[in-house]
Tab-separated table of C-alpha atoms and ligand atoms in Angstrom:
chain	number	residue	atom	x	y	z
A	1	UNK	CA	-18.815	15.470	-2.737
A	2	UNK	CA	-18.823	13.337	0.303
A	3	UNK	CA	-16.739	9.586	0.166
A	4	UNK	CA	-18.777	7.228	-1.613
A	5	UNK	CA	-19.310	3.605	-1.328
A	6	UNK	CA	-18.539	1.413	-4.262
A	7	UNK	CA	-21.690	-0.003	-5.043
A	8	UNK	CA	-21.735	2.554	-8.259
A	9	UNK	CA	-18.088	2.211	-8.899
A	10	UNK	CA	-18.469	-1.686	-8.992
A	11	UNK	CA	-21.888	-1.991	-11.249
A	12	UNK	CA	-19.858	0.296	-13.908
A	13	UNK	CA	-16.859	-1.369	-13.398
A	14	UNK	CA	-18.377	-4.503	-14.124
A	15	UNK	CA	-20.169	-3.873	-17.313
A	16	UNK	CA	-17.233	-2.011	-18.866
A	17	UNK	CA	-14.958	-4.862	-18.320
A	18	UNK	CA	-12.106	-2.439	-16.302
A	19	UNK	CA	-11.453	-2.437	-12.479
A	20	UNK	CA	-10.868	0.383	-9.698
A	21	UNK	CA	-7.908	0.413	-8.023
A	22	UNK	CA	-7.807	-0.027	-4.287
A	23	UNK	CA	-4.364	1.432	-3.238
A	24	UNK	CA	-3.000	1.106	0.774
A	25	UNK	CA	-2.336	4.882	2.497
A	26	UNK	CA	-0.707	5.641	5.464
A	27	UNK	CA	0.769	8.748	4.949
A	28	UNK	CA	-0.007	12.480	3.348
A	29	UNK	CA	2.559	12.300	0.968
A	30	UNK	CA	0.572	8.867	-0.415
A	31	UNK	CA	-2.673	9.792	-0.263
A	32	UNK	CA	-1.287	13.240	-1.990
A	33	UNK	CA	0.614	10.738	-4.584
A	34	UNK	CA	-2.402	8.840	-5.424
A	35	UNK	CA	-5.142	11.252	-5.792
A	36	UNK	CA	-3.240	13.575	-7.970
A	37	UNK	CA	-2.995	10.460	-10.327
A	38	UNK	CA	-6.812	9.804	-9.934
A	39	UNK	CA	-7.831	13.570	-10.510
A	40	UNK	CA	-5.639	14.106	-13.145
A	41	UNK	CA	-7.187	10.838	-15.238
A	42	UNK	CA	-10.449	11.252	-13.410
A	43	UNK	CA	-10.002	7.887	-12.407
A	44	UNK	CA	-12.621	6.531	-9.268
A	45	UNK	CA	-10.781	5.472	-6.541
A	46	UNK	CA	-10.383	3.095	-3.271
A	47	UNK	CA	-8.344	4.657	-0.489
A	48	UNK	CA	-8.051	1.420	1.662
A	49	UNK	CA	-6.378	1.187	5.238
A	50	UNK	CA	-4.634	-1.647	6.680
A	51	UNK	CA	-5.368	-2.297	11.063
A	52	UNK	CA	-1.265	-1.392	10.960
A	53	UNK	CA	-1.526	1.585	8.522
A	54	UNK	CA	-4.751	2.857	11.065
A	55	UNK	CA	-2.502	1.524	14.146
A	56	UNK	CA	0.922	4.157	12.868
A	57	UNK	CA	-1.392	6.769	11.544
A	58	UNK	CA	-4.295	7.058	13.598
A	59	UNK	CA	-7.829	6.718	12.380
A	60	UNK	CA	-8.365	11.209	12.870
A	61	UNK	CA	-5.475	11.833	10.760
A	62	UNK	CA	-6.405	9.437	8.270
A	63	UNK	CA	-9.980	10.221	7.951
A	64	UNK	CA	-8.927	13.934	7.872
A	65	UNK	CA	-6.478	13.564	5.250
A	66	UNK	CA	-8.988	11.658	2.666
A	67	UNK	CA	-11.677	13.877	3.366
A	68	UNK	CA	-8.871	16.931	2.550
A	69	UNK	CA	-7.962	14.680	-0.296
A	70	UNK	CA	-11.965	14.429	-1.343
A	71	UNK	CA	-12.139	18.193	-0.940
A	72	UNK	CA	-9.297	18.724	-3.372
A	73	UNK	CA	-9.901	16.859	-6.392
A	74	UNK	CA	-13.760	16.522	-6.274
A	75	UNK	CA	-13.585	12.976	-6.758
A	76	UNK	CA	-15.532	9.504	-5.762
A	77	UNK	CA	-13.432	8.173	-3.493
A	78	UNK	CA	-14.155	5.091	-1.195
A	79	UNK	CA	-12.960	4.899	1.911
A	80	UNK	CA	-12.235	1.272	3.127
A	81	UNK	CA	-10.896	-0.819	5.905
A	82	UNK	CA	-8.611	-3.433	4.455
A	83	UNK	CA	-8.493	-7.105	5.955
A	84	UNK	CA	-10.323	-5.892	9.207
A	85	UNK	CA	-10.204	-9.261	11.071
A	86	UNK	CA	-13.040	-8.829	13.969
A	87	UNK	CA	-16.337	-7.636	14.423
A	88	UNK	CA	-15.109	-4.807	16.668
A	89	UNK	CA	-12.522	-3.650	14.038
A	90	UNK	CA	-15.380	-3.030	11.169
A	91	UNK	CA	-17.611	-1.670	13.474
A	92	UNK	CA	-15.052	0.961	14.619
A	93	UNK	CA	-14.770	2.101	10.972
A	94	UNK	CA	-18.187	2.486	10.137
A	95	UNK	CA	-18.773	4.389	13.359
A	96	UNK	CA	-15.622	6.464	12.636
A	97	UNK	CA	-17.084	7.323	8.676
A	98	UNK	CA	-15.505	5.076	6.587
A	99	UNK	CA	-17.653	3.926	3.464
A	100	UNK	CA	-16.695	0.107	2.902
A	101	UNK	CA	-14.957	-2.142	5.289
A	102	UNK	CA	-13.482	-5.648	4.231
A	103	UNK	CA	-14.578	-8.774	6.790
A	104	UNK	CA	-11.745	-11.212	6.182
A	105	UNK	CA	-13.030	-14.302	7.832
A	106	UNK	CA	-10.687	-16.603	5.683
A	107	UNK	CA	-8.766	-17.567	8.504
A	108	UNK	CA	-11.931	-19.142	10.132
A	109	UNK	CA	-14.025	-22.229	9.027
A	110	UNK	CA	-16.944	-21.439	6.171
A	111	UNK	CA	-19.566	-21.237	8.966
A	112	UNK	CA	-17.586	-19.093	11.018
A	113	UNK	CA	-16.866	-16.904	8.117
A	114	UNK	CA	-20.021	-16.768	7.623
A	115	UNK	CA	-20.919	-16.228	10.419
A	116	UNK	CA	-18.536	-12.976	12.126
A	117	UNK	CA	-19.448	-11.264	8.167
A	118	UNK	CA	-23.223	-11.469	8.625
A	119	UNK	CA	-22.847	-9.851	12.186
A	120	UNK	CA	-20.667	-7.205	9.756
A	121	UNK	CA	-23.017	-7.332	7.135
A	122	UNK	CA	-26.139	-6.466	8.798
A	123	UNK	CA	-24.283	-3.720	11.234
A	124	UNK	CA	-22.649	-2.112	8.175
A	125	UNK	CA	-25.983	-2.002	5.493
A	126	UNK	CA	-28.145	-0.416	8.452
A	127	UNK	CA	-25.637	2.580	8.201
A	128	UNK	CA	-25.316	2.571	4.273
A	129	UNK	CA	-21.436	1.286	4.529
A	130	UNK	CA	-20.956	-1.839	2.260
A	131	UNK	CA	-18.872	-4.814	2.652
A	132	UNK	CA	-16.352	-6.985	1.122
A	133	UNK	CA	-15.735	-10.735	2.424
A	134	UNK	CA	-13.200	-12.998	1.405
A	135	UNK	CA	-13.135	-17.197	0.600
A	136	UNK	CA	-10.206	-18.677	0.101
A	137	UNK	CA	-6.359	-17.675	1.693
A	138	UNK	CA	-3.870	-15.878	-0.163
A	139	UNK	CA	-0.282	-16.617	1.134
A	140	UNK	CA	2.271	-13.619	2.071
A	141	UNK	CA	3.289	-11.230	4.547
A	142	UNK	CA	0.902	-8.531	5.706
A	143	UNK	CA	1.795	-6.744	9.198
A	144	UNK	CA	0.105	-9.031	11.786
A	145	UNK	CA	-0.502	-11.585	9.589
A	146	UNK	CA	1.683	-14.241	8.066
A	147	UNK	CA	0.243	-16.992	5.236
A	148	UNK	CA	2.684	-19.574	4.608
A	149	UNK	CA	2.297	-21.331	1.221
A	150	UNK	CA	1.080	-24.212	2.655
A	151	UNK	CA	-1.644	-22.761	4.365
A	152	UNK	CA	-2.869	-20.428	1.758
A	153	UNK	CA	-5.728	-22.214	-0.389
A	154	UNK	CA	-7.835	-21.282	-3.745
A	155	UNK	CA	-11.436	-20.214	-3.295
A	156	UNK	CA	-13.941	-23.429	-3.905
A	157	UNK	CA	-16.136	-21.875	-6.735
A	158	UNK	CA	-18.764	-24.258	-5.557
A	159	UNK	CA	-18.389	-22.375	-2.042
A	160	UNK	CA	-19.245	-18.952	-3.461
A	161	UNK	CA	-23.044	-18.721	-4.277
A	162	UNK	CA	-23.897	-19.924	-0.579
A	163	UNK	CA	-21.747	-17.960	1.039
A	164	UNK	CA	-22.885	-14.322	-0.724
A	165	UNK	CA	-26.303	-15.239	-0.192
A	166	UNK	CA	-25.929	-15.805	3.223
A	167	UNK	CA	-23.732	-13.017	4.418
A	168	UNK	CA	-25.460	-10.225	1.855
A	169	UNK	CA	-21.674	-8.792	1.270
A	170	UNK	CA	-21.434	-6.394	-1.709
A	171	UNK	CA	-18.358	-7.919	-2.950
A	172	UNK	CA	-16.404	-11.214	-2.471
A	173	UNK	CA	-12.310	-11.307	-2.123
A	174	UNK	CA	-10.887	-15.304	-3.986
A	175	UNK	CA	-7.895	-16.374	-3.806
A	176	UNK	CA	-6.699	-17.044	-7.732
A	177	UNK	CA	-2.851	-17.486	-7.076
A	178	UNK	CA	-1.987	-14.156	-6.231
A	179	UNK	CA	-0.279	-13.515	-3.056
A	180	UNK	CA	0.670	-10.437	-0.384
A	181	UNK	CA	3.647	-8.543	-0.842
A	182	UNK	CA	7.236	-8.489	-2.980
A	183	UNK	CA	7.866	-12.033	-3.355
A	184	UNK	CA	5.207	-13.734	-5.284
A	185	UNK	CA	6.440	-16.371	-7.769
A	186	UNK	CA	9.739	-18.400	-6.823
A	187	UNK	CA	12.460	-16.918	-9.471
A	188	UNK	CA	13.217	-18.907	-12.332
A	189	UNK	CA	9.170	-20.244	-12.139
A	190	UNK	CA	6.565	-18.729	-13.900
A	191	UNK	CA	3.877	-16.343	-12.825
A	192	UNK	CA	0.329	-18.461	-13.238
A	193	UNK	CA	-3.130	-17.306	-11.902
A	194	UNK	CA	-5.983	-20.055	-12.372
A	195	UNK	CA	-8.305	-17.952	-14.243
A	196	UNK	CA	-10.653	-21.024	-14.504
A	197	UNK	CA	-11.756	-20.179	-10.929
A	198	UNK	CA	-12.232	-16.742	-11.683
A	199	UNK	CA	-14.317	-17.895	-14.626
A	200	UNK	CA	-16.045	-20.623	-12.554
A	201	UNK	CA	-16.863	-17.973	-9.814
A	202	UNK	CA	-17.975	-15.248	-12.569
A	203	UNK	CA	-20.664	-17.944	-13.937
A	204	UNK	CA	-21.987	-18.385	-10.319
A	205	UNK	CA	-22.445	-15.249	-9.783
A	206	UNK	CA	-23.447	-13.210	-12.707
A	207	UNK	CA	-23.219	-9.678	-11.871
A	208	UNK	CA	-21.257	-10.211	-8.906
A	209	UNK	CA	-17.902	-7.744	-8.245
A	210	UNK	CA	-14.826	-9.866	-7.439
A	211	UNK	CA	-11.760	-8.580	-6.414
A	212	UNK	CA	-8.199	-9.061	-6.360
A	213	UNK	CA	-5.495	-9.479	-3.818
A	214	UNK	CA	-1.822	-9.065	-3.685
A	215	UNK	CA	-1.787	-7.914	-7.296
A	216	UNK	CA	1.661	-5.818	-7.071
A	217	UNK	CA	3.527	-6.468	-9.940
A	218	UNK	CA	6.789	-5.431	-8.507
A	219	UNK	CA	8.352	-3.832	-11.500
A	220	UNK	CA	12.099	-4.957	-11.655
A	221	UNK	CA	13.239	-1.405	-12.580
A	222	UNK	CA	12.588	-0.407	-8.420
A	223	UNK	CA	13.880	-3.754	-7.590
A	224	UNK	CA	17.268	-2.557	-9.352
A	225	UNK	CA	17.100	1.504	-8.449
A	226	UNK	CA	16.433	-0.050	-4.115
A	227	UNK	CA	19.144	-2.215	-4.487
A	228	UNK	CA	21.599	-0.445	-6.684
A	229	UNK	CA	20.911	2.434	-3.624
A	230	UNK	CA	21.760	0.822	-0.466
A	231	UNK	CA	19.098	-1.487	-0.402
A	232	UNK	CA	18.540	-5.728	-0.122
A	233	UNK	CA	15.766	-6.821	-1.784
A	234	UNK	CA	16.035	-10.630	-2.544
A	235	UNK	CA	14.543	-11.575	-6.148
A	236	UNK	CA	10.891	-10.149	-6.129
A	237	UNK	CA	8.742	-11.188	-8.613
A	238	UNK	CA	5.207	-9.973	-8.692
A	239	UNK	CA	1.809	-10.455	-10.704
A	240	UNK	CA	2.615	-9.991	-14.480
A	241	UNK	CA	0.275	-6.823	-15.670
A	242	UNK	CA	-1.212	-8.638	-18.783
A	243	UNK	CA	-2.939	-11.115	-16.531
A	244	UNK	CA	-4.109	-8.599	-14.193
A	245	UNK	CA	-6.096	-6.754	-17.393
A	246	UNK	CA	-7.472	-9.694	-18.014
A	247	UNK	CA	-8.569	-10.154	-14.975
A	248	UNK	CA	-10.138	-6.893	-14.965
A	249	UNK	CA	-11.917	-7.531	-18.017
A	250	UNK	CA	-13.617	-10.486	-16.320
A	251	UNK	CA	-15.280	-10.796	-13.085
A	252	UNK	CA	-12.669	-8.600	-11.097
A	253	UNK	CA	-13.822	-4.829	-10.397
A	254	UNK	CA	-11.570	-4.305	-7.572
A	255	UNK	CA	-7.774	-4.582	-7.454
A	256	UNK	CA	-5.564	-4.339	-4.360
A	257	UNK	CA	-2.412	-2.369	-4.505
A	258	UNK	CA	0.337	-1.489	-1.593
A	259	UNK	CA	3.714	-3.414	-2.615
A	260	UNK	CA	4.461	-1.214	-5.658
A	261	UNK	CA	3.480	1.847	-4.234
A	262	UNK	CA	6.340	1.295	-1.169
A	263	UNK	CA	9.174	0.257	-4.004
A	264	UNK	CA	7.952	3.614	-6.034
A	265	UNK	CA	8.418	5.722	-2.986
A	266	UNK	CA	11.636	3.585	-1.642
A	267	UNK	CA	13.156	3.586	-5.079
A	268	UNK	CA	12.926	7.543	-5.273
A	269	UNK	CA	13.672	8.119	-1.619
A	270	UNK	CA	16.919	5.682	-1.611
A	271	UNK	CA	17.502	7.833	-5.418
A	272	UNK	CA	17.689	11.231	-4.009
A	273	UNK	CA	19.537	10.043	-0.997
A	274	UNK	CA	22.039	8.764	-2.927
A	275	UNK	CA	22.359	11.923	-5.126
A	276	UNK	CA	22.148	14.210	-2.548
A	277	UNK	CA	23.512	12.815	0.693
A	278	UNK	CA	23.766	16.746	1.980
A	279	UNK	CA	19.743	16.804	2.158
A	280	UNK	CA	18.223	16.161	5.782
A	281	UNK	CA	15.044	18.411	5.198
A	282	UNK	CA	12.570	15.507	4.678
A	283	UNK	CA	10.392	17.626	2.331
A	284	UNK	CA	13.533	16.792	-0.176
A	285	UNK	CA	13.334	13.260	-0.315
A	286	UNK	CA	9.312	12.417	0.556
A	287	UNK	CA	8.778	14.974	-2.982
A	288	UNK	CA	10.555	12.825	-5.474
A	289	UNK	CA	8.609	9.472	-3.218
A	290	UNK	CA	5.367	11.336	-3.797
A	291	UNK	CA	5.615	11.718	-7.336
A	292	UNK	CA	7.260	8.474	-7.752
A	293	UNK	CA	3.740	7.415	-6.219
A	294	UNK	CA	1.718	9.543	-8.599
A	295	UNK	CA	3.501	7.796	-11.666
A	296	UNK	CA	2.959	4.226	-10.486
A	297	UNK	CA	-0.568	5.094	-9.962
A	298	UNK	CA	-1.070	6.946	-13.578
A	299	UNK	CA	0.576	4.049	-14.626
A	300	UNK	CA	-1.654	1.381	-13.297
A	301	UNK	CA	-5.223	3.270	-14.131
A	302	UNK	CA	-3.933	3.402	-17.656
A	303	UNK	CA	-2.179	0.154	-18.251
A	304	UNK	CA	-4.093	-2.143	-15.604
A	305	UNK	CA	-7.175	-1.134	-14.475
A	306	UNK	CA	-8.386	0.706	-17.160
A	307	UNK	CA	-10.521	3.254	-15.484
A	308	UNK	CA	-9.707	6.357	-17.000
A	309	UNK	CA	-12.607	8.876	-17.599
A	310	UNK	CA	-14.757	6.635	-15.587
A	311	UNK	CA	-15.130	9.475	-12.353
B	1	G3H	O1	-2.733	-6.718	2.333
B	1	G3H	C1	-2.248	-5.948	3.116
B	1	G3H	C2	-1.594	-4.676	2.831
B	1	G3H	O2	-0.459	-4.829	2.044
B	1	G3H	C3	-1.371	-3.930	4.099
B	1	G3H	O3	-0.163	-4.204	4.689
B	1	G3H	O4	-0.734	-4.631	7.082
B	1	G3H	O5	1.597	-3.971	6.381
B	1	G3H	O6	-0.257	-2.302	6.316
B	1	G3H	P1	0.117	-3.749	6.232
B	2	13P	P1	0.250	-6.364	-2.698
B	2	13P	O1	1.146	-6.736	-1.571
B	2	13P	O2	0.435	-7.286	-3.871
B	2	13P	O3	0.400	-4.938	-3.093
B	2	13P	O4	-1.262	-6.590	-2.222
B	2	13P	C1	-1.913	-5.612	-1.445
B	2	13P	C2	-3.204	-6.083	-0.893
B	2	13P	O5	-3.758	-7.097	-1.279
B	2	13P	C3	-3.823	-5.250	0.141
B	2	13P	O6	-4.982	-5.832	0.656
B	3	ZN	ZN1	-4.942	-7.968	0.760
């Protein structure tokens, strides 16, 4: 089977209330991590890439790895270019045989954003790729980009219905309260999403596939296992799993995950280290980080996303 897009993954996702997960790769042993999980559950599955993760890995060796990684389970698997931030950027993708690729013109006035992902848009459906935009600014750290709280904003449900009918994307990125990487929620506060915009966005656009960044939910046992290993994680507190299923059972069909998947590795890598401070063969160490990878994965189709059975 060759990579799919997600315009079948979404329209199931939708009306059986569950979500696909869209997990970050950079590296064989994650790709390997995640798509075990997937084939095992016969979960669909996103296989995004960040402009860093293409930047360290290479666009070849990525493509070449998901395709081996297509080859070897027999799954639908979407290939997609996370938070690609130009025109140029998308159109590389699509050229180079990705299946989705993710316009984030948030950073940019409404009419700019609207804009640079028409110009995506219209390239991308005249090659059968499909698109995601985004309204709305998460905060958080990604490589080359850095929200600070006070510039992130929530998506303007009135904003929405304009803004997919003038770009034509297949999918549309809000920001809900959920942010990018390890530290989401000041410790001591309490996690809060406002669903009321997902709700408010859902009614505008019946139908529509939303989706969901920065939903890590940084489970404190990798906190503990990094730091009681060597490591220095401050207090990370992530995007409680009950709301995410909830979320999935709405409006969301697409749900973005990197930040647990580097704690699972870290935790197991920093583990065996620790355990076996002897080993130098990296084989030893990136085995126990793979199948730390394939666990967090297994866990989230089965406890978040709910897509189990759906391949
Ligand atoms: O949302 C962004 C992802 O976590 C990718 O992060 O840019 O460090 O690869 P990265
Ligand atoms: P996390 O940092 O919460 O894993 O979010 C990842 C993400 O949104 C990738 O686009
Ligand atoms: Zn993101």
């Amino acid at each position: 089977m060759p990579l799919v897009t997600t315009k079948e993954m979404f329209k199931k996702a939708y009306d059986g209330g569950y979500a696909i997960g869209a997990f970050n790769v950079n590296n064989m042993e994650i790709i390997q991590g995640i798509t075990q999980a997937a084939a095992d559950l016969r979960a669909p599955l996103i296989l995004q890439v960040s402009a860093g993760a293409r930047k360290y890995a290479s666009h070849v060796y990525l493509m070449k790895l998901v395709e081996a990684a297509v080859e070897d389970t027999g799954l639908p698997i979407c290939l997609h270019l996370d938070h690609g931030d130009s025109f140029e950027i998308c159109k590389s993708c699509i050229d180079g045989g990705f299946t989705s690729v993710m316009m984030d013109g948030s950073k940019f006035s409404f009419e700019e954003n609207i804009r640079i992902t028409s110009e995506v848009v219209k390239y991308a459906h005249d090659r059968g790729v499909v698109v995601e935009g985004e309204l709305g600014r998460l905060a958080g750290v990604e490589d080359d980009v850095n929200v600070s709280a006070e510039d992130s904003s929530y998506t303007r449900p009135e904003e929405v219905q304009e803004f997919v009918e003038r770009t034509g994307v297949d999918s549309l990125a809000i920001a809900i309260g959920t942010s990018h990487g390890a530290y989401k929620f000041k410790p001591g506060t309490k996690p809060q999403l406002q669903f009321q915009i997902l709700e408010e966005v859902g009614k505008r656009l019946p139908g529509f596939p939303i989706v969901l960044h920065g939903a890590s939910s940084v489970p404190q046992e990798f906190v503990k296992a990094i730091n009681s290993n060597g490591g220095a994680l401050e207090d990370a507190i992530g995007v409680p799993e009950d709301m995410l299923r909830q979320a999935a059972s709405m409006a969301v069909c697409k749900i973005n995950i990197d930040s647990d998947l580097r704690l699972a590795m870290t935790a197991a890598v920093r583990e065996h280290l620790a355990n076996h401070p002897g080993d130098f063969d990296p084989r030893q160490f990136l085995k126990p980080g793979r199948e730390s990878i394939k666990a967090m994965v297994a866990h989230k189709i089965n406890n978040v996303l709910g897509c189990a059975g759906q391949a």
